[in-house]
XYZ file of C-alpha atoms in Angstrom:
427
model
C 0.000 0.000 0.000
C 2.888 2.382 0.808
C 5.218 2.148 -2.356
C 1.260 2.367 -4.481
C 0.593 6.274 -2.331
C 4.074 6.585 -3.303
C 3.903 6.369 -7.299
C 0.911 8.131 -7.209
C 2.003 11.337 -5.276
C 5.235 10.870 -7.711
C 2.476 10.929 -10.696
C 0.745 13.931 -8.870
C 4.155 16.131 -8.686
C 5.387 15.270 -12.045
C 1.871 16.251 -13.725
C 2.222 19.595 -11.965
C 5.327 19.764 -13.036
C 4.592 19.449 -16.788
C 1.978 21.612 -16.509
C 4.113 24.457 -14.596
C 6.378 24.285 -17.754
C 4.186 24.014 -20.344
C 2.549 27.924 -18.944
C 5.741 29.416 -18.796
C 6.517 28.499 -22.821
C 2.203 29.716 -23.409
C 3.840 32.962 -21.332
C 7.194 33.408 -23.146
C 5.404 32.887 -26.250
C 2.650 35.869 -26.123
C 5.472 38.017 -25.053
C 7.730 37.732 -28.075
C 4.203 37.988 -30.527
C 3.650 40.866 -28.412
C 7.485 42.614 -28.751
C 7.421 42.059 -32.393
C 4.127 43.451 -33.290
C 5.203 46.413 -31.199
C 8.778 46.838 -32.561
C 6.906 46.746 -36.014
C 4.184 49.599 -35.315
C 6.880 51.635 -33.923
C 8.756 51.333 -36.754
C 5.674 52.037 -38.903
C 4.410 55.265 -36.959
C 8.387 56.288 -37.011
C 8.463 55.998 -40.588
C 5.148 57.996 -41.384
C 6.605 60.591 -39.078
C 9.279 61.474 -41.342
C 8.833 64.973 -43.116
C 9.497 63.765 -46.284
C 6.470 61.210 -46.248
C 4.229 63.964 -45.068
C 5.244 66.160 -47.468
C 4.761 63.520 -50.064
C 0.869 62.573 -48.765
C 0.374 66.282 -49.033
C 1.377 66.890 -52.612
C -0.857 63.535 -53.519
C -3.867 66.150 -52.416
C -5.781 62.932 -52.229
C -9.068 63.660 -50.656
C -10.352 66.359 -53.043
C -9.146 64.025 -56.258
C -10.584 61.542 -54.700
C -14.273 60.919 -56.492
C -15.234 57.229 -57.051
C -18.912 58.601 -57.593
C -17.909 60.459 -60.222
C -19.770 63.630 -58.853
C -17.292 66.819 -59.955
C -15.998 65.378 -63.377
C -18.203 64.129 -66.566
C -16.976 60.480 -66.376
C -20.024 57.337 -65.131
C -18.581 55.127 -62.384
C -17.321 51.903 -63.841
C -20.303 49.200 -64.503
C -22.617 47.761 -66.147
C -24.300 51.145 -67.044
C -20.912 52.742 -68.358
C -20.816 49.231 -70.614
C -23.838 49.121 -72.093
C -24.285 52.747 -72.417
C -20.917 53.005 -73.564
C -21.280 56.772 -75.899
C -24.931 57.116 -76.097
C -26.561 59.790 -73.344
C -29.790 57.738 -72.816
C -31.801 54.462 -72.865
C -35.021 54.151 -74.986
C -37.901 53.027 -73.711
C -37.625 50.061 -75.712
C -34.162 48.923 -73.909
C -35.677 50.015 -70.758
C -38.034 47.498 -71.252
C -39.860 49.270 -67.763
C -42.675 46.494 -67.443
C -40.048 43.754 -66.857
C -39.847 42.229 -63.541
C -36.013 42.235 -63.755
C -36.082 45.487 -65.380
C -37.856 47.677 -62.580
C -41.054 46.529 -63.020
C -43.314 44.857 -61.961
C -42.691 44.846 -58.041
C -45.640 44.659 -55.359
C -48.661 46.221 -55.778
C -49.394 49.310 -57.968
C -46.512 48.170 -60.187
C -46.025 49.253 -64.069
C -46.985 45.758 -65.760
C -48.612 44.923 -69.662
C -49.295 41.842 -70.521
C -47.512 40.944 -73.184
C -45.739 43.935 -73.401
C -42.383 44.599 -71.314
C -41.968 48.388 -72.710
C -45.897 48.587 -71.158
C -46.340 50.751 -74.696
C -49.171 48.518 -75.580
C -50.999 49.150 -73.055
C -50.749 53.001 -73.349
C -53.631 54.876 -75.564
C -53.434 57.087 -78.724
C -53.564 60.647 -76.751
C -51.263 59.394 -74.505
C -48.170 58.593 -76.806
C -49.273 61.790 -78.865
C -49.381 64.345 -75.540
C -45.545 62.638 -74.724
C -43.905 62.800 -78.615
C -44.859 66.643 -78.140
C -42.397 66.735 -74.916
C -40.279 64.635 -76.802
C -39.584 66.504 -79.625
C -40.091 69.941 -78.037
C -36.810 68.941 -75.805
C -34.241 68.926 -78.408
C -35.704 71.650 -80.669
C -33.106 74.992 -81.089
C -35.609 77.345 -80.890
C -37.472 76.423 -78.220
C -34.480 75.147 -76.030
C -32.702 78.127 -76.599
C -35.879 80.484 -76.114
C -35.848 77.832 -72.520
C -32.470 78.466 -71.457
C -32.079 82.352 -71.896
C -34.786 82.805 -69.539
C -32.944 80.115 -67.261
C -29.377 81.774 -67.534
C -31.109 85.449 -66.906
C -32.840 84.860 -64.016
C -29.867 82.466 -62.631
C -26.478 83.370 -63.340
C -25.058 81.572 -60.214
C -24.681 77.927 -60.461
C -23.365 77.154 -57.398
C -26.503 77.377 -55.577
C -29.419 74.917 -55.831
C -32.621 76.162 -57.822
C -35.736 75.335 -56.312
C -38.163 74.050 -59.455
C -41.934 73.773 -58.981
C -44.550 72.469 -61.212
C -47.906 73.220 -60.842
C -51.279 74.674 -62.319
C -54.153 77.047 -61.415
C -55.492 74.570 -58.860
C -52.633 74.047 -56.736
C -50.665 77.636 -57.279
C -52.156 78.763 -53.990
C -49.904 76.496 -52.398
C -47.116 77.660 -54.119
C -47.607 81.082 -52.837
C -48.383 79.726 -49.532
C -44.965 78.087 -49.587
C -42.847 81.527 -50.408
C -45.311 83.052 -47.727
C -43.825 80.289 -45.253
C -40.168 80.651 -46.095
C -40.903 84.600 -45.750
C -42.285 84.292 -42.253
C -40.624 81.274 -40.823
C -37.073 82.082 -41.695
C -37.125 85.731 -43.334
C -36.299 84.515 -47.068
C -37.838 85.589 -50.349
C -37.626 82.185 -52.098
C -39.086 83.958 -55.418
C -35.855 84.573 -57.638
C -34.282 81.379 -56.559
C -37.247 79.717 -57.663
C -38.182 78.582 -61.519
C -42.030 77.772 -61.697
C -43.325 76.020 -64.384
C -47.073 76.688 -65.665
C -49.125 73.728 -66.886
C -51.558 76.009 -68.233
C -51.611 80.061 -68.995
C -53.127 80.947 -66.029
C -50.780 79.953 -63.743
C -48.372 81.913 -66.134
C -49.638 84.725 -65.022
C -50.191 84.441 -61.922
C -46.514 83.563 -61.733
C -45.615 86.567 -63.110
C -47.737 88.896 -61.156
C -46.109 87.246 -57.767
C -42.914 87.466 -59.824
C -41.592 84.198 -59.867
C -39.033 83.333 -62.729
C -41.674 81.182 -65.160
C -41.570 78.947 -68.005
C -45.007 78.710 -69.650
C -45.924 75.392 -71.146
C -45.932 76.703 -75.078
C -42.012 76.515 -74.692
C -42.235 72.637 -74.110
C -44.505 72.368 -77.085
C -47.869 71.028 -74.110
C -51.534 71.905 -75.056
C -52.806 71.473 -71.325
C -56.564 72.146 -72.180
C -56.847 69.929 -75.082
C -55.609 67.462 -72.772
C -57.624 68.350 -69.325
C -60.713 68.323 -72.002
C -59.992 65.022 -73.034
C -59.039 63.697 -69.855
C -62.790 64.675 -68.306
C -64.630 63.092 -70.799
C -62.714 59.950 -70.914
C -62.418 60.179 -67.112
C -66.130 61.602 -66.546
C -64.709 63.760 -64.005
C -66.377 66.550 -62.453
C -65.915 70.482 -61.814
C -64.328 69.247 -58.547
C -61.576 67.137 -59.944
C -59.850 70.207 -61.813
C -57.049 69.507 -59.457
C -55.961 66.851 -61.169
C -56.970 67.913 -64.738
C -53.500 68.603 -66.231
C -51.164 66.790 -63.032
C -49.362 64.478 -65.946
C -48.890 67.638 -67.814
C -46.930 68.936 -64.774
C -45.565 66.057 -64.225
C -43.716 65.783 -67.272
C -42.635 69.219 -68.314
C -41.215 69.229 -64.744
C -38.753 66.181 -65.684
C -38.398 67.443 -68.880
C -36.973 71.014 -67.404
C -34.849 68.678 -64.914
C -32.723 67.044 -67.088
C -32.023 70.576 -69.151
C -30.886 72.248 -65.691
C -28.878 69.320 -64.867
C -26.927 69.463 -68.949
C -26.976 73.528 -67.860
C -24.660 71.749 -64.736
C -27.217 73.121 -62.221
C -27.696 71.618 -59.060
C -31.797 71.650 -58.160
C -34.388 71.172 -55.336
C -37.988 70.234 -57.040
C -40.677 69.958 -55.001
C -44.672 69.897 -55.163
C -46.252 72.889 -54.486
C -47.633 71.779 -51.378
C -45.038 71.913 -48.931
C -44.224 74.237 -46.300
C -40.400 75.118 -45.119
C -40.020 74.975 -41.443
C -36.656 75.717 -42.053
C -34.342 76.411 -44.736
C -33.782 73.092 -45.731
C -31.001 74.141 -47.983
C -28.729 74.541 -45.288
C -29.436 70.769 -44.368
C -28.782 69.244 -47.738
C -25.422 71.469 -47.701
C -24.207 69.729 -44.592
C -21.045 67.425 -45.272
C -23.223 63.911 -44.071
C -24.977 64.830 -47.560
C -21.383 65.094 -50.014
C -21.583 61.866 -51.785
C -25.283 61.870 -52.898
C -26.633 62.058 -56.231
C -30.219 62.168 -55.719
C -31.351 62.904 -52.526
C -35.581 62.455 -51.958
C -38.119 62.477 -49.154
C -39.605 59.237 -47.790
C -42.474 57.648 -49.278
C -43.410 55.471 -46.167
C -45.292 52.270 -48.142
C -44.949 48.511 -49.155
C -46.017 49.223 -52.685
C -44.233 50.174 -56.316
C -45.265 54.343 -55.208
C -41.719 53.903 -52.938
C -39.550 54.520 -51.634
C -39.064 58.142 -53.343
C -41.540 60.567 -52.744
C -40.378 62.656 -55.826
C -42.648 65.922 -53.600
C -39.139 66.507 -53.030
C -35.745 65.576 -54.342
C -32.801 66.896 -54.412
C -30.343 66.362 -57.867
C -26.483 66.641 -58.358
C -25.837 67.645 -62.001
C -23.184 64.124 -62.049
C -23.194 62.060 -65.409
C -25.099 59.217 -63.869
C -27.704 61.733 -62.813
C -27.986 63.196 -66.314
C -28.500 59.939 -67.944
C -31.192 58.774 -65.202
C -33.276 62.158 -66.164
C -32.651 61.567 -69.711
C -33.636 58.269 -69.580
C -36.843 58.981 -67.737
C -37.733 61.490 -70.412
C -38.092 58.485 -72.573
C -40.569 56.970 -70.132
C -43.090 60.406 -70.166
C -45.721 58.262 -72.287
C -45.981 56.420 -68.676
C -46.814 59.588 -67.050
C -49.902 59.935 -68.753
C -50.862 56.199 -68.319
C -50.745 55.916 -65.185
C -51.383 59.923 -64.229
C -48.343 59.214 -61.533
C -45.271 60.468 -61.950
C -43.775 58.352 -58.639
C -44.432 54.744 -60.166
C -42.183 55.684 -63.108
C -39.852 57.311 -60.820
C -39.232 54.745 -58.370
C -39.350 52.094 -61.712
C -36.280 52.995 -63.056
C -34.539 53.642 -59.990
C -35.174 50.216 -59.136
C -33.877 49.036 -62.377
C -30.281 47.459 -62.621
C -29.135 49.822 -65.038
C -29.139 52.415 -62.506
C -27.703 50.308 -59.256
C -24.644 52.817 -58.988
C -27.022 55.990 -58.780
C -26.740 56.425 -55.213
C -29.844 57.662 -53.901
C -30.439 58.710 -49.944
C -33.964 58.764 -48.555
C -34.322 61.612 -45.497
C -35.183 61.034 -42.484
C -38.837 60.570 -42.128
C -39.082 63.143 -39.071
C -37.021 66.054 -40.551
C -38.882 65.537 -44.148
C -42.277 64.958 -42.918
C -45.340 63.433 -44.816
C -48.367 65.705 -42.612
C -51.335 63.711 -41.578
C -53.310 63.532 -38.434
C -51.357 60.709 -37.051
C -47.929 62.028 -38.025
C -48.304 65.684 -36.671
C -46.586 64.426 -33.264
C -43.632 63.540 -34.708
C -42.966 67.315 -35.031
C -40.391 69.052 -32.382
C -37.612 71.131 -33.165
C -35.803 68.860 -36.264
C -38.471 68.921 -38.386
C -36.980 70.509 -41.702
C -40.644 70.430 -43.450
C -43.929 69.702 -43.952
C -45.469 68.210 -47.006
C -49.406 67.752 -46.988
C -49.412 64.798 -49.228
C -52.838 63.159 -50.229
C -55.538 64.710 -51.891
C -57.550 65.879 -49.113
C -57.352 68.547 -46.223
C -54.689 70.150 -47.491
C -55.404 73.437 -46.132
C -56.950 72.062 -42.629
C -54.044 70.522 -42.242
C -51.760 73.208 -42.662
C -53.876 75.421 -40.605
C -53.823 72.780 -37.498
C -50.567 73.811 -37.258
C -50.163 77.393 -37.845
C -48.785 77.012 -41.501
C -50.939 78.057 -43.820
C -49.319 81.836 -44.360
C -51.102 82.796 -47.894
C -53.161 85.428 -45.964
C -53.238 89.497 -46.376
C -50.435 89.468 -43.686
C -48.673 88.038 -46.384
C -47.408 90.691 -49.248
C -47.622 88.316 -52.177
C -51.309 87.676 -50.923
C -54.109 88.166 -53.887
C -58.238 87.194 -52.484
C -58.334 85.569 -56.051
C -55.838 83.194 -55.236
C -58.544 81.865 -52.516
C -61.134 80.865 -55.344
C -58.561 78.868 -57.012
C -58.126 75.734 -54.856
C -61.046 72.779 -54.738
C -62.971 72.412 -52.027
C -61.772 69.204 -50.582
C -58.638 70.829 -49.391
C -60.516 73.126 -47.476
């Protein structure tokens, strides 16, 4: 029994022996990993210290030649766009091919789709295609381009600042005015000359002009709103009350039409609907550093459907190549406008589409860009950059619920006729 205790306390001390070794290699070990990598930053940090290195980063100038989005020169980022492009400055809508699942289209509910049809052309009608070959052909035409862009270069000679472009007729310039009323009151800026209105119909031409907004009428994109709206209500059967909407895809698409000419002009632009209301000037927020690297910069549309995400109520456009060729493309798609009578379908279509993967888009934050309604009014505190009163209905009770409707006589661009204009479901 003795000599067994006596093996096995041997075993015992022997074990612990091992084991005491075999920690102080596992020790000895970490410590030389740990010198070396040491030794090696040192020698690292020592060598970026030396002047000459500096001096060498600095003449690089690296950060401001570095532009992998291709925003400051006229060059597309390298893809699949640039390849199949390659020297042309658009896609047709027959290589869009907009009504193809893996084209853009279709995707959820309210999506472009034609059976049988991927360029959805087929299932467009006669006054359709005609109203969109008049934009079509109006855009390249020297006279009228040139007639376009000497009113554009008059009234703004300074490119480096963002022009605010709104589309709209008789029905919803009230909220136009309301809008410069806003910016006037809420943050003491006449938004007027640094805003390019464009008239759907001649009324709103005028009225333009009397509140002295820079104006494009629709003549100089070659649009016949009333033979349209006329056509529209008896096809539609619409009433008196729906004049709102009579002449929306004329808006619509003389608004991207005028787009992608500011952005070959190398302007950078805000567009909006005429129905929003600046809280602040949300100028200064889209000028902040966070927003450098954008091309296209849009509100939230909050829903599950084809009508997202871009609520094109407001977007904001860098005049890059990519950006160019995305509004030039979606000049090709106008005939959609009218066939659906959405512009934000066709939008979010071809953003959606793999062509245009490398446009890089950046939604705002629902809270600062705000979508008004009963249930999102207490989301508003001290961030909120704007208000947009989106739906058809209430536009004005909304507004008024929270002290923003500012088209009254305290207002100088104020006219009682104004008041007359606007249907009475927005009341």
């Amino acid at each position: 029994f003795g000599s067994v205790f006596f093996e096995m306390a041997r075993s015992v001390r022997l074990t612990r022996w091992f084991g005491t070794i075999g920690i102080v290699i596992a020790v000895v070990t970490l410590l030389d990993l740990w010198y070396q990598n040491v030794h090696i930053y040192n020698t690292k940090c020592q060598t970026v210290k030396d002047d000459s290195v500096i001096s060498a980063v600095k003449d690089t100038n690296f950060k401001s030649s570095f532009d992998p989005l291709h925003l400051n020169d006229d060059e597309l980022p390298d893809g699949t766009l640039k390849a199949v492009l390659k020297d042309r400055e658009f896609f047709t809508l027959e290589e869009l091919k907009i009504c193809k699942a893996a084209e853009g289209g279709p995707w959820g509910r309210r999506s472009m789709q034609c059976e049988g049809d991927d360029t959805c052309l087929k299932c467009t009608k006669p006054w359709h295609r005609a109203q969109a070959s008049r934009l079509l052909s109006a855009y390249p035409d020297p006279r009228l381009r040139d007639e376009r862009r000497k009113i554009i270069s008059t009234h703004f000679p300074d490119k480096s600042k963002p022009i605010t472009v709104v589309a709209t007729n008789k029905a919803h310039f009230p909220y136009l005015v309301n809008w410069a009323c806003g910016c006037r009151n809420n943050f003491n800026e006449d938004m007027r000359s640094q805003t390019l209105v464009l008239a759907a119909d001649d009324e709103t031409y005028q009225m333009a002009q009397q509140v002295k907004f820079p104006v494009l009428p629709s003549t100089l994109f070659n649009v016949t709103p009333r033979h349209l709206n006329e056509t529209w209500a008896k096809m539609m059967n619409l009433t008196m009350n729906n004049v709102a909407k009579m002449g929306f895809p004329d808006s619509m698409a003389i608004l991207v039409t005028c787009l992608s000419e500011l952005l070959e002009m190398r302007y950078t632009v805000i567009t909006q609907d005429a129905d929003v209301v600046w809280l602040k000037d949300v100028r200064l927020y889209l000028s902040s550093g966070a927003m450098d690297n954008i091309h296209l910069i849009t509100q939230m549309a909050p829903r599950a459907d084809a009508q997202g995400p871009v609520n094109t109520g407001f977007v904001f456009m860098r005049p890059a190549k990519i950006t160019r060729v995305y509004m030039r493309s979606l000049i090709q798609l106008l005939v959609l406008f009218y066939m659906r009578v959405d512009d934000q379908v066709v939008w979010n279509s071809l953003l959606r589409h793999y062509l245009f993967r490398q446009l890089h888009v950046s939604v705002l934050p629902r809270r600062h860009f705000l979508d008004l309604h009963d249930h999102t009014a207490k989301w508003i505190d001290a961030d909120t950059q704007f208000l947009h009163t989106v739906s058809n209905v209430k536009k004005i009770r909304r507004l008024k619920a929270h002290s923003e409707w500012h088209m009254d006589n305290t207002c100088p661009w104020f006219d009682p006729a104004f008041e007359k204009l606007y249907p009475e479901w927005d009341l």
